[in-house]
Tab-separated table of C-alpha atoms and ligand atoms in Angstrom:
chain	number	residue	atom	x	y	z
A	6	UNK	CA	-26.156	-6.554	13.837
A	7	UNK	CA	-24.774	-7.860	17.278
A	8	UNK	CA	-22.040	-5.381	19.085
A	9	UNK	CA	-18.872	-4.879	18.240
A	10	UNK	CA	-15.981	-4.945	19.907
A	11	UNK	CA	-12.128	-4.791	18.917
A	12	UNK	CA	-12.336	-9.062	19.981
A	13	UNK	CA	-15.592	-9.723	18.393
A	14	UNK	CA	-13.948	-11.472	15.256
A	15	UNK	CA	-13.607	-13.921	17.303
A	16	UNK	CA	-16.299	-15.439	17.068
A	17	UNK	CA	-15.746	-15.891	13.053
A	18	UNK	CA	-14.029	-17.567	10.619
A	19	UNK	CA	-10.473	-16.082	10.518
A	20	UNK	CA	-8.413	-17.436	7.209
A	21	UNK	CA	-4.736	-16.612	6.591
A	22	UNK	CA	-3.937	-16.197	11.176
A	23	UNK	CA	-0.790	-18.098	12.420
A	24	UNK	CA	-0.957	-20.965	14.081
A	25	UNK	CA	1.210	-20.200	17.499
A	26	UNK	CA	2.459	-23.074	19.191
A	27	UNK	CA	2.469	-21.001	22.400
A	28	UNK	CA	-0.591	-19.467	23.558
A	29	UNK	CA	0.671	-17.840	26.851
A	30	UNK	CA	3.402	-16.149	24.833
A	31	UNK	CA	0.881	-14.635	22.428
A	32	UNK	CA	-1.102	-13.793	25.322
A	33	UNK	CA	1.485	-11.911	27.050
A	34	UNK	CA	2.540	-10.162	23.554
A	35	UNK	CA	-0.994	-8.876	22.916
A	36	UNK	CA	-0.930	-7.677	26.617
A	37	UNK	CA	2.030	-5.582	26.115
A	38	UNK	CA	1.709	-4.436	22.760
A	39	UNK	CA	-2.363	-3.674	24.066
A	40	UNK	CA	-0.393	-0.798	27.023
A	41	UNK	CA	1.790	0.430	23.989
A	42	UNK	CA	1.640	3.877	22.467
A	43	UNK	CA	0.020	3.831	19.499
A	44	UNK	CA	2.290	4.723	16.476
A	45	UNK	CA	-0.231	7.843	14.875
A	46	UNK	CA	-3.070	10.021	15.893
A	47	UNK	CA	-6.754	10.105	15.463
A	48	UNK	CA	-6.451	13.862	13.919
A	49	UNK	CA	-3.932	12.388	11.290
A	50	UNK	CA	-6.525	9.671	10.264
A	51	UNK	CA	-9.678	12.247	10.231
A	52	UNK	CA	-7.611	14.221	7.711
A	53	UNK	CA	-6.735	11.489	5.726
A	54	UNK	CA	-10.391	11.024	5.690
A	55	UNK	CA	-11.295	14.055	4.321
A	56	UNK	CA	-8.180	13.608	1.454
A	57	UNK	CA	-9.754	10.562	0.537
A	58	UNK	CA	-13.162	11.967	0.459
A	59	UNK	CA	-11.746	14.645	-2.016
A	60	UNK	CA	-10.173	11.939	-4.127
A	61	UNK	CA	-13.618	10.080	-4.346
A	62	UNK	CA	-14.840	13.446	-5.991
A	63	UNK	CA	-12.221	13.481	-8.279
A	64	UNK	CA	-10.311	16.799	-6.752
A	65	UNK	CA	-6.960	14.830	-5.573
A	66	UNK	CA	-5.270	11.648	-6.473
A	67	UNK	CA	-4.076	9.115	-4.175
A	68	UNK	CA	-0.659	7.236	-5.048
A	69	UNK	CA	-0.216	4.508	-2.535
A	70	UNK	CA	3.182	2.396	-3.116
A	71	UNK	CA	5.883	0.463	-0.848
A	72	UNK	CA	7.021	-3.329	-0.351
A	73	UNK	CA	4.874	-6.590	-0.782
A	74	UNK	CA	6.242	-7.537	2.457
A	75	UNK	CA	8.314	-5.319	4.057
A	76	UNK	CA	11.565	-6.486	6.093
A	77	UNK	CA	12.322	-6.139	9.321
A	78	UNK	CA	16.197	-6.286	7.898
A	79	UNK	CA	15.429	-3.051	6.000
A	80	UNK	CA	14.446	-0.845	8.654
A	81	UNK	CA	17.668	1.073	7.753
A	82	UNK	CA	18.382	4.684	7.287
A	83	UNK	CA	19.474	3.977	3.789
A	84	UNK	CA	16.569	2.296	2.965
A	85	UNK	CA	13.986	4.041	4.208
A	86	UNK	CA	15.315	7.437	3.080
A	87	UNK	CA	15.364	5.707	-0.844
A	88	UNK	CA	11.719	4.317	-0.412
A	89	UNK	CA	10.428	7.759	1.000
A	90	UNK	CA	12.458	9.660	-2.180
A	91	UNK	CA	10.926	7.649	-4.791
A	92	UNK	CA	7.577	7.982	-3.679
A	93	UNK	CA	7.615	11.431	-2.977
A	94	UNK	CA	9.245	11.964	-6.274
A	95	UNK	CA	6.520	10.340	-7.771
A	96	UNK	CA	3.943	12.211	-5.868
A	97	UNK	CA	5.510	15.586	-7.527
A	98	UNK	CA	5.228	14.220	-11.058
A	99	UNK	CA	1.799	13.377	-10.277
A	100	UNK	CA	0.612	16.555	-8.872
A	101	UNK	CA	2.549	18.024	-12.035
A	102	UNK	CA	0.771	15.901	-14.606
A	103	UNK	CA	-2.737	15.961	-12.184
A	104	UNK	CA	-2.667	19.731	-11.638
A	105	UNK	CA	-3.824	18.089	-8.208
A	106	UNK	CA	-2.848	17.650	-4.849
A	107	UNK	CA	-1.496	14.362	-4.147
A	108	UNK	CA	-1.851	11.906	-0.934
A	109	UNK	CA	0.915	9.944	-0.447
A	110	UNK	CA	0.002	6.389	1.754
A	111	UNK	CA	3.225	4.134	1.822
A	112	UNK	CA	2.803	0.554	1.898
A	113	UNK	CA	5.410	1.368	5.004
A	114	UNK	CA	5.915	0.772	8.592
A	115	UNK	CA	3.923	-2.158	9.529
A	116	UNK	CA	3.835	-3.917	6.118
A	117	UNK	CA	4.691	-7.233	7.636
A	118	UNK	CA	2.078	-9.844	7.253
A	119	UNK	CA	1.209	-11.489	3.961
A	120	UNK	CA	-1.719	-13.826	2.890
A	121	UNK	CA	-0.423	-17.039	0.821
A	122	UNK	CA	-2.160	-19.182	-1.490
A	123	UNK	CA	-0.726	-22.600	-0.059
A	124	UNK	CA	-0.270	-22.908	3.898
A	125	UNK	CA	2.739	-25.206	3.053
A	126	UNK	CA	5.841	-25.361	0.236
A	127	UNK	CA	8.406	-27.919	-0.616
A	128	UNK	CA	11.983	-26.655	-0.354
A	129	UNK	CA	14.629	-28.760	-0.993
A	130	UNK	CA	12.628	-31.777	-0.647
A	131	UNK	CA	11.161	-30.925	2.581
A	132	UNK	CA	7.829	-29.813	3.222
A	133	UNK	CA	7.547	-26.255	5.339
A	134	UNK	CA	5.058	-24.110	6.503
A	135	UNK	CA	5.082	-20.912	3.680
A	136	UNK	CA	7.090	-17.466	4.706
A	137	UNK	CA	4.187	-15.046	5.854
A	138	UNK	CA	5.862	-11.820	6.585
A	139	UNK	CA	8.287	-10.731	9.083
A	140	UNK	CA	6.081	-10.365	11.864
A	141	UNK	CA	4.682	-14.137	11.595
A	142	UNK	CA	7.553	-16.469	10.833
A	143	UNK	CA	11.312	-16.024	9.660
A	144	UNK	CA	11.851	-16.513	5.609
A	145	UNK	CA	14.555	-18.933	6.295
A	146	UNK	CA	13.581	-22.555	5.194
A	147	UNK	CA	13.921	-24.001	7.863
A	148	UNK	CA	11.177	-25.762	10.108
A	149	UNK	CA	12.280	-23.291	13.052
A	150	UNK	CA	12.596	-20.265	11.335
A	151	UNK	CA	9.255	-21.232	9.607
A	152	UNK	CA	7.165	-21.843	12.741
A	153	UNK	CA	5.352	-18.775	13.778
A	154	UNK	CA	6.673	-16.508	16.451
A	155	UNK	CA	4.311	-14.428	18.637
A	156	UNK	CA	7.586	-12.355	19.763
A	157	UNK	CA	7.545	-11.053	15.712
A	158	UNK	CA	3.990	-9.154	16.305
A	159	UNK	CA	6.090	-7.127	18.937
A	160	UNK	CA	9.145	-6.765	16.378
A	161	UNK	CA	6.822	-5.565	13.995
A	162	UNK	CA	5.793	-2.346	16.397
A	163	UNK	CA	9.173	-1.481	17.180
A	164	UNK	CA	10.599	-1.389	14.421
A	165	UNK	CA	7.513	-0.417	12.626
A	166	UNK	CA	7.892	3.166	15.285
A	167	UNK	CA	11.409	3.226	14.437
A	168	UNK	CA	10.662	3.357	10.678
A	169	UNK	CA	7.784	5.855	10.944
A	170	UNK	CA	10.067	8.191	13.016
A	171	UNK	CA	12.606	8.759	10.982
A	172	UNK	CA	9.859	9.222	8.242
A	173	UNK	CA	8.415	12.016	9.903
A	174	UNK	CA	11.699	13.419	10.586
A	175	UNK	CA	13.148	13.345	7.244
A	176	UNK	CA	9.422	14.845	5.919
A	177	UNK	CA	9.478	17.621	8.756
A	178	UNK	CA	12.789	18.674	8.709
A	179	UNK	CA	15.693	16.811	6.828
A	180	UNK	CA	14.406	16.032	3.168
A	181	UNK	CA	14.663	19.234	0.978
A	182	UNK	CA	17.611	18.081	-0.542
A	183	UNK	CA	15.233	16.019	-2.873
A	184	UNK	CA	14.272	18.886	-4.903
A	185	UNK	CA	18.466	18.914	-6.016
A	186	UNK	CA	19.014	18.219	-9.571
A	187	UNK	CA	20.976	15.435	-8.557
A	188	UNK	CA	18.542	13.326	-6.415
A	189	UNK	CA	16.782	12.998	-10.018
A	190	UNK	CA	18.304	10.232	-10.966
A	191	UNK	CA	17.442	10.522	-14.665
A	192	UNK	CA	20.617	8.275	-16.573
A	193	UNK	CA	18.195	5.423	-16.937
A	194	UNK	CA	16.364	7.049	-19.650
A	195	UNK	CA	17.938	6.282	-23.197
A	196	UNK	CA	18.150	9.739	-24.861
A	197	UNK	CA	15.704	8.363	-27.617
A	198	UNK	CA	12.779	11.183	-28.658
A	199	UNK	CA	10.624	8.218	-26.973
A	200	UNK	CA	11.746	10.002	-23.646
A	201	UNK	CA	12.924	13.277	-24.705
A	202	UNK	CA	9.298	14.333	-23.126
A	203	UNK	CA	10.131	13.056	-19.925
A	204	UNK	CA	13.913	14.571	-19.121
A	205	UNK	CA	11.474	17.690	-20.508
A	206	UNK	CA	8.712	17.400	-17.978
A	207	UNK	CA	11.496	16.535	-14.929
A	208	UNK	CA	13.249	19.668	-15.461
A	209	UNK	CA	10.130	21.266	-15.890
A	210	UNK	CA	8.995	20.031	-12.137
A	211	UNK	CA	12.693	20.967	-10.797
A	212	UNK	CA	12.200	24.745	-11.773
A	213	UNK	CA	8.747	24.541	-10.152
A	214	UNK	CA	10.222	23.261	-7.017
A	215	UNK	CA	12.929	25.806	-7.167
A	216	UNK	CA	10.692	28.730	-7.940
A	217	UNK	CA	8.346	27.371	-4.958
A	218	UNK	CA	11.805	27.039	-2.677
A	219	UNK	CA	12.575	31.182	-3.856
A	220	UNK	CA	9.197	32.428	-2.843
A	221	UNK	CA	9.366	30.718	0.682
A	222	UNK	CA	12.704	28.989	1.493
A	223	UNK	CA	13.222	25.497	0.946
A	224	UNK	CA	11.946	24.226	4.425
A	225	UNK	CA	8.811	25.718	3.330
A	226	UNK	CA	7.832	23.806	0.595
A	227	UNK	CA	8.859	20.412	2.227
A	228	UNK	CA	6.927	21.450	5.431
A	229	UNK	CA	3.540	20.888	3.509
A	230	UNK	CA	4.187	17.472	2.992
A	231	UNK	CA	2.197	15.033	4.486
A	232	UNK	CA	2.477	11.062	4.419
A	233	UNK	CA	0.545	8.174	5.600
A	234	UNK	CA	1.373	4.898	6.575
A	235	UNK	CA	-1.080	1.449	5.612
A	236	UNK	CA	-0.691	-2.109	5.561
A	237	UNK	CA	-3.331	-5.249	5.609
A	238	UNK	CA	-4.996	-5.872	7.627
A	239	UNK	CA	-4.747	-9.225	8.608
A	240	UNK	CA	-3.058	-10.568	11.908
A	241	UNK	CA	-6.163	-9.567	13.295
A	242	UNK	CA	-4.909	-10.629	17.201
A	243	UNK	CA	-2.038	-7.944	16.501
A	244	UNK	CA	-4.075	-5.742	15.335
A	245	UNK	CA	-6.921	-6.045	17.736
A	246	UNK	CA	-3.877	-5.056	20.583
A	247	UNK	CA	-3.360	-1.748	18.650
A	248	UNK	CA	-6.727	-1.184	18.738
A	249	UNK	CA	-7.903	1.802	20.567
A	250	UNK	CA	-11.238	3.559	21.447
A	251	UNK	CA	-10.563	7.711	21.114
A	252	UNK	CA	-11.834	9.372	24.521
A	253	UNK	CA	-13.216	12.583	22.526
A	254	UNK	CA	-14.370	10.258	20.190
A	255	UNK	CA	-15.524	7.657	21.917
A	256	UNK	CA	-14.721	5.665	18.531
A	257	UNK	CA	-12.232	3.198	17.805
A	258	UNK	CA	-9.378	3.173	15.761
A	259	UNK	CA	-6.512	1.219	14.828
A	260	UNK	CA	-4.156	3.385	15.805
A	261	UNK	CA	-0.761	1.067	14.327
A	262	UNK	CA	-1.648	3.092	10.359
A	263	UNK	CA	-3.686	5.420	9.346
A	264	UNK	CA	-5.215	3.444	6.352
A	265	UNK	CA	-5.907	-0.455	6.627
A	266	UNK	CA	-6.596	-2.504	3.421
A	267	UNK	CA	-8.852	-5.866	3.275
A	268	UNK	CA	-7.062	-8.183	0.833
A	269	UNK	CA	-8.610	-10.391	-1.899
A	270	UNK	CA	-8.366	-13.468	0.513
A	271	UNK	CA	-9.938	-12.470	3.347
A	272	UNK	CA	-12.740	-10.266	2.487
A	273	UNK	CA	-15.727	-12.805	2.860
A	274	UNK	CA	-18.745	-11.086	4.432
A	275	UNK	CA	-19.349	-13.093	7.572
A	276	UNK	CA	-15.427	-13.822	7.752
A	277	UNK	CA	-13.437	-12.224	10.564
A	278	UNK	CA	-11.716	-9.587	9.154
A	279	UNK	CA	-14.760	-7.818	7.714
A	280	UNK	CA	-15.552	-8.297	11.176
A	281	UNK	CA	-13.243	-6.437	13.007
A	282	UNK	CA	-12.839	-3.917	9.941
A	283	UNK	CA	-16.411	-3.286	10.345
A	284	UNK	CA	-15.944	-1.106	13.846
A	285	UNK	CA	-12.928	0.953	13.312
A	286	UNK	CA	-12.973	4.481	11.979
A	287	UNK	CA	-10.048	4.406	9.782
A	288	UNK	CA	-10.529	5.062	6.042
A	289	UNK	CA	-10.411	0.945	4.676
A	290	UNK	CA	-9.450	-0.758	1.452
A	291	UNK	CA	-10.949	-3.548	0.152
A	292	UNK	CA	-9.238	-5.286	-2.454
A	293	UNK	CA	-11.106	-6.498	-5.672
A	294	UNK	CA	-9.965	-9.417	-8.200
A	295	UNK	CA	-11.684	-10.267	-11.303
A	296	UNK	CA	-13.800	-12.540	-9.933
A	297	UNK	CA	-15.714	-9.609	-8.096
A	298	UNK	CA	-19.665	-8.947	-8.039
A	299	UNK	CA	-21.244	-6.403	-7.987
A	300	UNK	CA	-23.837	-7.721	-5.375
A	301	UNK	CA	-20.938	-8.626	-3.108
A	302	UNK	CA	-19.041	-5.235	-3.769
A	303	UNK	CA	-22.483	-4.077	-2.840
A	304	UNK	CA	-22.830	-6.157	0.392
A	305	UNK	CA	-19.554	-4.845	1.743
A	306	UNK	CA	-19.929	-1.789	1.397
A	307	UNK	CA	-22.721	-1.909	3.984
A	308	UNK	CA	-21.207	-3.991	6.034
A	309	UNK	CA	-18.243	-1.476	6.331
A	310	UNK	CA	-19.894	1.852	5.757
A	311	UNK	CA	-23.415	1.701	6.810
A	312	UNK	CA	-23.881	5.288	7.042
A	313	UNK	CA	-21.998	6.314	3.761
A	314	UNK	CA	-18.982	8.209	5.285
A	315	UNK	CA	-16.760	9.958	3.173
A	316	UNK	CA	-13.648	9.028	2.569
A	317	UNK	CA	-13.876	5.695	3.988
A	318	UNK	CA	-13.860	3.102	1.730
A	319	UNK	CA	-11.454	3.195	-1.624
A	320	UNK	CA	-12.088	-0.112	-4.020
A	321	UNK	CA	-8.522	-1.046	-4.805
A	322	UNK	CA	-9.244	-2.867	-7.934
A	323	UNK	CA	-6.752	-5.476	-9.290
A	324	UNK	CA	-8.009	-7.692	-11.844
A	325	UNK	CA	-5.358	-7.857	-14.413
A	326	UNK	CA	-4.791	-6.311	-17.572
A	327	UNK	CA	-6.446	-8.967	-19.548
A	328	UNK	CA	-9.457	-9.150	-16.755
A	329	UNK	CA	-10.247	-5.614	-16.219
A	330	UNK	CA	-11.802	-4.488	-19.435
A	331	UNK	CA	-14.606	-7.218	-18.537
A	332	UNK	CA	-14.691	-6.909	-14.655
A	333	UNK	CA	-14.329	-3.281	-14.011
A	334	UNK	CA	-17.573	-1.673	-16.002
A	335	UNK	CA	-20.113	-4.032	-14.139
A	336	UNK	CA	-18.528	-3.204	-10.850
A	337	UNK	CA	-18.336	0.862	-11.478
A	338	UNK	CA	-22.555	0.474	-12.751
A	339	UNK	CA	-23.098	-1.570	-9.363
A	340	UNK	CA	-21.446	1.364	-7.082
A	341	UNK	CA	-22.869	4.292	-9.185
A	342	UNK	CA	-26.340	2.419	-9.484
A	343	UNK	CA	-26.505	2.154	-5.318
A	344	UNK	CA	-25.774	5.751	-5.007
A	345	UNK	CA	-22.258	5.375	-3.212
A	346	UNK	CA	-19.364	6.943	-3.609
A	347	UNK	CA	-16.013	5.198	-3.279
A	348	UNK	CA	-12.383	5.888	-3.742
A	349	UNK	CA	-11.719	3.749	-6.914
A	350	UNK	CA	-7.633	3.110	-6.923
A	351	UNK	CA	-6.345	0.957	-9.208
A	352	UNK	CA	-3.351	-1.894	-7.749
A	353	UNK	CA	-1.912	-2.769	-11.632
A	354	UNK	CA	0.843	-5.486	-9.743
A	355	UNK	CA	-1.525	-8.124	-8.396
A	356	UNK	CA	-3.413	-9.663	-11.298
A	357	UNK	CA	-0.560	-9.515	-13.462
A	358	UNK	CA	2.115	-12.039	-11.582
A	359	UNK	CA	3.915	-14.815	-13.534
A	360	UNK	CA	6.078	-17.002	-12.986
A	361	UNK	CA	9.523	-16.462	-15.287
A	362	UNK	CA	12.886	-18.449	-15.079
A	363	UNK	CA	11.249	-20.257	-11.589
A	364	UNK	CA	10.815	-16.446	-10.289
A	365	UNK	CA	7.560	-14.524	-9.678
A	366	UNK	CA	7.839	-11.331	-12.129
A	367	UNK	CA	5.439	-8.953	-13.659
A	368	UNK	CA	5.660	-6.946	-16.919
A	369	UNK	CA	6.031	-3.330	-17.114
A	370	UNK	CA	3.798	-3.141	-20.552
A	371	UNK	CA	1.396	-5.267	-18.995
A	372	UNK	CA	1.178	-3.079	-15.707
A	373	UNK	CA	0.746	0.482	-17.761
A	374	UNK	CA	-2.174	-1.739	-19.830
A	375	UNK	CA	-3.936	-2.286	-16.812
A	376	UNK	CA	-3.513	1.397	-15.650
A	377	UNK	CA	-4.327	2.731	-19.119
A	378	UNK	CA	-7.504	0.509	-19.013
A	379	UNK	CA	-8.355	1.824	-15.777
A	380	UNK	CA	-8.054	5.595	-16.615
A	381	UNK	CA	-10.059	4.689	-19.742
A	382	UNK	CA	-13.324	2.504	-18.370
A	383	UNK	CA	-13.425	5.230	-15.562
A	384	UNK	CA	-13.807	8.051	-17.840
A	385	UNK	CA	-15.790	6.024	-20.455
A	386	UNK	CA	-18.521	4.980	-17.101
A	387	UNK	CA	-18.538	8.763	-16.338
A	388	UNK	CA	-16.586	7.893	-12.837
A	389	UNK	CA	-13.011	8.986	-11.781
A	390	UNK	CA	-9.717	6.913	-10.815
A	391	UNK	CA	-8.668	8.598	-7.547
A	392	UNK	CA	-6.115	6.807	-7.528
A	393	UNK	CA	-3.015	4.058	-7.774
A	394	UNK	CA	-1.813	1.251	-5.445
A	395	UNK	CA	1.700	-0.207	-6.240
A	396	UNK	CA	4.047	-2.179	-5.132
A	397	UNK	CA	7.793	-0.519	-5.510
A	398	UNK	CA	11.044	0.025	-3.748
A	399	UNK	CA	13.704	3.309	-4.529
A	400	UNK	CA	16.392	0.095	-4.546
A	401	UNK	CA	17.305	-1.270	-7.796
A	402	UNK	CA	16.303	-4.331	-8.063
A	403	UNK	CA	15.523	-6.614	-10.880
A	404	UNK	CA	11.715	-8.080	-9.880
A	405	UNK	CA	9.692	-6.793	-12.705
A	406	UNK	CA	10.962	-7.361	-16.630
A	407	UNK	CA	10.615	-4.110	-19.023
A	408	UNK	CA	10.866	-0.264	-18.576
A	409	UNK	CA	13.620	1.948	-20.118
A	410	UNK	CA	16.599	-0.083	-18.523
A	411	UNK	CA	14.653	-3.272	-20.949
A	412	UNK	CA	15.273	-5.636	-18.283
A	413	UNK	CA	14.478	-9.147	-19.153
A	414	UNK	CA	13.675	-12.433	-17.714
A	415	UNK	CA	17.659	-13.191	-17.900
A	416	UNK	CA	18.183	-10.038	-15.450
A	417	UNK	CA	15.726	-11.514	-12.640
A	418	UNK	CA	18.724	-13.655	-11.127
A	419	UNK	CA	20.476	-10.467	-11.048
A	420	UNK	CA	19.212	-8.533	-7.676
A	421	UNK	CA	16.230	-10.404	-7.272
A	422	UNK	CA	15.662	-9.452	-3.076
A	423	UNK	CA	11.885	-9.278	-2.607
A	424	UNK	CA	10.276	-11.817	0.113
A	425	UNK	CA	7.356	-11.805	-0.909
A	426	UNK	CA	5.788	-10.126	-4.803
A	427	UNK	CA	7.953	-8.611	-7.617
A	428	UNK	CA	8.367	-4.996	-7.181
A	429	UNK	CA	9.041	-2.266	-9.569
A	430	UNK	CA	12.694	-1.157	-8.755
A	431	UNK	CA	13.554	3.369	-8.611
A	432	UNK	CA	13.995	3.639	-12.489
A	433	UNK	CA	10.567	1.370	-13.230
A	434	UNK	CA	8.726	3.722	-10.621
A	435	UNK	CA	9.542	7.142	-11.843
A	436	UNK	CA	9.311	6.087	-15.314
A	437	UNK	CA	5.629	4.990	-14.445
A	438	UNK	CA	5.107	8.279	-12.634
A	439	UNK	CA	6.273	9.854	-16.053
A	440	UNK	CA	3.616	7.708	-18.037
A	441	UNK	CA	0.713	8.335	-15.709
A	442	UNK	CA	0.929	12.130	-16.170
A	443	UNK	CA	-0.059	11.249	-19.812
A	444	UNK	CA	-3.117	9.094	-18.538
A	445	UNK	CA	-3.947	11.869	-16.208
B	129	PEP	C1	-0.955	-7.365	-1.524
B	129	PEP	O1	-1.394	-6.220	-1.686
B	129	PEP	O2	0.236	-7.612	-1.281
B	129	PEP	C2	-1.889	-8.503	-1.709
B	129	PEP	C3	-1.656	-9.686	-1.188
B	129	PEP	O3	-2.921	-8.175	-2.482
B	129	PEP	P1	-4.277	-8.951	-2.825
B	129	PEP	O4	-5.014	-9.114	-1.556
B	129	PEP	O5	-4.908	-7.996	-3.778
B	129	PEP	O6	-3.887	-10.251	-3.476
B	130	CO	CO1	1.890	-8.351	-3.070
């Protein structure tokens, strides 16, 4: 294997990068952004590690959640302290219906670069380069606001600090006020019998937390809390600039998240990102789609843990619900038979997409089938799901049809915000929380 290096993707195929029509500005970007401090710290990412190696083993789960594409627009107090809520409320129905600890890794803080299907769209007769996430090109259609800007990348790691310290403020200090019976927002659930178990099982987890808050003052139980940040990987030049070797270490690590994901695009072998993924210490994701073998699975997994690390890789699997009772067993016997031990999470958004009233959507039924599958094949194979990957926001939107509101394909017009994938809105996410504890 030749030597690494944080540039030596270079020298291999790189789908899904930006084509910048000025080189010197990107060159000057990566410069900067190369002398910037990074945005966490090596110790946070070794302990992740270890989480993660505990979730492999089936002793903690993993619920990783946040935007398709995050905004640069929503990098607002508001919004951040409703996306933070909702997944740590989550997390505490989890650990309630686990009996486990939970990690919580937001899809936050840097979420800014999506891969597309087509490089180009038509909009309103004119053909445009696609959106690709707030740190490439502007969602606007229009052929400026569409052309990639290098000055985003640098955007992306302000804003991306700004969001991640408020994060660890509200988590360190400000937050407790989440365990109040009020910040339960529980009207959504029609007082049928159907969900009579979960009002039961919410106030259930509020006297916990308030039992918890008597024995050691509210601060206390908030001050245990730990959260993670992760994106994709995939502008690699940005993310080769917030690349950094430890001096203790002498390792490298990207220092912009503690947890980077490979998607389903761009995880070919011998392509660049597997590449540059290939040298960094942070625990990875690698994305699976139906289409997955178990050779290839195989194949990547040395590539990007040669000396079996724990903790380091987690299989995101995403193969839809009608796909994943056929491609999941074959890829669990393929791990298992090699001896490895992974982090399997299942992502229940992205292999159930359709396209509704002209609008990308995804069905709430159909989402809870593929995590019921999941649950089920693992146990069946004798393996363990450690864990979820979703894509949710605390706002309420109307992106995904179904749940207890019974939002339909008429309601999509409605608050329909996301720039990129449909997202389940507050009242789909905690309702899913609910339903997991039964699956777990
Ligand atoms: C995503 O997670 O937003 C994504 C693009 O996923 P995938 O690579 O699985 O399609
Ligand atoms: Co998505």
């Amino acid at each position: 294997m030749e030597t690494w290096s944080p540039a030596s993707w270079r020298a291999k195929p790189a789908l899904q990068q930006p084509r910048y029509g000025d080189e010197r500005q990107l060159a000057q970007v990566l410069e900067r952004l190369g002398r910037m401090p990074p945005l966490v710290a090596v110790g946070e990412i070794e302990r992740l590690k270890v989480e993660l190696s505990q979730a492999a083993r089936g002793e903690r789960f993993v619920l990783q959640g946040g935007d398709c594409a995050e905004r640069f627009d929503d990098c607002t107090s508001d919004s951040v302290q409703r996306k933070l809520k909702i997944l740590l409320q989550m997390s505490l129905v989890l650990t309630y219906g686990a009996r486990k600890p939970v990690t919580r890794i937001g899809r936050l803080a840097g979420q800014f670069a999506k891969p597309r299907s087509q490089d180009t769209e038509v909009v309103n007769g004119v053909s445009l380069p696609v959106f690709r996430g707030d740190n490439v090109n502007a969602l606007e259609a229009t052929a400026a606001g569409r052309a990639p800007d290098p000055l985003r990348l640098e955007r992306g790691y302000f804003i991306s600090a700004s969001t991640l310290n408020y994060v660890r403020a509200l988590v360190s200090g400000g937050f407790a006020s989440l365990q109040a019976a009020e910040a339960w927002q529980l009207d959504f659930m029609p007082s049928t019998s159907a969900y009579q178990g979960y009002r039961d099982l919410a106030h259930r987890i509020r006297d916990a937390i308030d039992y918890l808050a008597s024995l050691g003052g509210q601060a206390e139980v908030w001050r245990k809390v730990d959260f993670y940040t992760s994106h994709e990987g995939l502008v690699l030049p940005g993310e080769e600039a917030l690349t950094r070797i430890d001096p203790e270490r002498r390792t490298p690590y990207n220092l912009s998240c503690h947890f980077l994901w490979l998607g389903e695009r761009t995880r070919a072998l011998d392509g660049a990102h597997v590449e540059y993924f290939r040298g960094l210490r942070n625990p990875i994701g690698i994305k699976l789609g139906p289409k997955a073998q178990g050779d290839e699975v195989l194949a990547l997994l040395d590539r990007l843990d040669p000396e079996r690390e724990p903790g380091r890789i987690t299989l995101i699997t995403r193969m839809g619900h009608q796909g994943i009772a056929e491609a999941l067993p074959r890829l669990i016997r393929s791990v298992k038979g090699a001896g490895r031990t992974v982090v399997w999470s299942c992502d229940p958004m992205h292999g159930n997409t359709v396209t509704v009233q002209g609008k990308k959507t995804r069905d709430f039924l159909q989402i809870t089938s593929e995590l019921e599958q999941a649950f089920a094949i693992h146990r069946a194979e004798g393996s363990v799901l450690g864990g979820v990957h979703f894509e949710l926001t605390g706002d309420n939107v109307t992106e995904c049809v179904g749940g207890a509101e019974g939002l339909g394909p008429l309601d999509l017009a409605r608050s329909y915000e996301t720039g990129c994938d449909p997202r389940l809105n507050y009242t789909q996410s905690l309702e899913m929380a609910f339903a997991m504890t039964r699956l777990l």
